[in-house]
Amino acid sequence: MEISSLNSKLPNTGTSIFAVMSGLAIEHNAINLSQGFPDFPISEELIDIVNYYMKEGYNQYAPMPGVISLRKAISEMFEQNHNSYYNPDTEITIAAGATQALFTAISAFINKGDEAIILEPAYDSYAPAVELNGGRVKRSKLLFPEYKINREEIAALVTGKTRLLIINSPHNPTGSLLQKEDMEFIQKLCKGTDIIVISDEVYEHLIFEKHQHESACRFSELKKRSIVIGSFGKTFHATGWKTGFALAPEYLMKEFRKVHQFTVFASNTPIQYAISDYIKKPENYNYLGDFFQKKRDIFVNALAGSKFKPLTCLGTYFQLLDYSRISDEKELDFAKRLTIEHGIASVPVSPFYKYGEENQSLRFCFAKEESTLLKAAEILCKI
Ligand code: PMP
Ligand code: GLN
């Protein structure tokens, strides 16, 4: 017999849209541009290094905050890229993917009744993590169609109970970037408050044209209240490795680690060793902007003449396409029909909003082989 009252902690939460659309893609044998993951192989060299460490016996628990050589390598990467120093001993922790780092950071700082501001469309894990910890989510919408932040609205959401502001740049699902002035605004907004900023920067290297990544660590006052989150799943095309990191000043990292030790304790040992060797060479990640910009351009150029209209994409590996010239269906309905009838899976943007905003746009992941992108575009052009 089932227990009669479970008292669900997330009564309104279903299966994530990524799992739903990927499942539908498999069921209908569709080209899967929905869930964000590459369809091309990762570096052979990196695989060899992981093998090396496994064979050499690096297979037991890593230290709780992560392998020190990886923490040092991340520290050097941030110094090189942003002229910003994090102490590997006290300010860097390796996580089992960015999702875990986000959950740990939110759990460490949200108490019952605290408020967290998120900007919608928002990555799906932020709000449930806040709510599971007894917090309240407040939402501001990014301004369609460029998805810039709405400064007045964000400022109006701040109260004495605001504990977290969660930002994400480069932005999933829209491909927009927070610019220097946006970060300066956030820095000023937080001044004199107890707001902690969680800056989800998992697409830190996937930036196009002449733009640069405005990491929270580049703004000295903001850095003092920020937790920066990264993911090697994105950087090394290995989403299945679930290895990421968190950076924060020592007083915040101390609290983060108290929770980290009970959520995962430590993450995958041989992969940490391998990545620490591999990221010592900046050429192993510096090419990513050009690499994905080319993929974006192949996809968008192949759509020239189609009824789909590309929105601006300055970073990440996601391209939004407006389908208003084709259909007035709701995003989820159209995305499902596209998968079932035409064999192309994408992700609707509406589930990234609590109240399901509809802008007749779908997200397509272009972290795919050129042949996959061209095949998908050929089908889309016929619709
Ligand atoms: N944040 C954003 C914005 C993401 O897109 C993702 C995953 N695609 C994550 C966090 C989670 O990263 P990970 O796979 O390392 O858990
Ligand atoms: N972050 C990936 C995306 O945006 C998916 C991650 C997941 O499936 N949870 O598609």
Coordinates of N, CA and C in Angstrom, one line a residue, residues 41-52 241 274 278:
P41 N 32.8 14.1 -30.8 CA 33.6 13.5 -29.8 C 34.4 14.5 -29.0
I42 N 34.8 14.2 -27.8 CA 35.6 15.1 -27.0 C 37.1 14.8 -27.4
S43 N 38.0 15.6 -26.8 CA 39.4 15.5 -27.1 C 40.0 14.1 -26.8
E44 N 40.6 13.4 -27.7 CA 41.3 12.1 -27.5 C 42.4 12.3 -26.4
E45 N 43.1 13.4 -26.5 CA 44.1 13.6 -25.5 C 43.6 13.7 -24.1
L46 N 42.5 14.3 -24.0 CA 41.9 14.4 -22.6 C 41.4 13.0 -22.1
I47 N 40.9 12.2 -23.0 CA 40.5 10.9 -22.7 C 41.7 10.1 -22.3
D48 N 42.8 10.2 -23.0 CA 44.1 9.5 -22.6 C 44.5 9.9 -21.3
I49 N 44.4 11.2 -20.9 CA 44.9 11.6 -19.6 C 44.0 11.0 -18.5
V50 N 42.7 11.0 -18.7 CA 41.8 10.4 -17.7 C 42.2 8.9 -17.6
N51 N 42.5 8.2 -18.7 CA 42.9 6.8 -18.6 C 44.1 6.6 -17.8
Y52 N 45.1 7.5 -18.1 CA 46.4 7.5 -17.4 C 46.1 7.5 -15.9
W241 N 30.4 14.2 -17.8 CA 31.4 14.1 -16.7 C 30.9 14.7 -15.4
A274 N 42.8 14.9 -14.6 CA 43.0 15.0 -16.0 C 42.8 16.5 -16.4
Y278 N 45.0 19.4 -18.4 CA 44.5 19.9 -19.7 C 44.2 21.4 -19.7

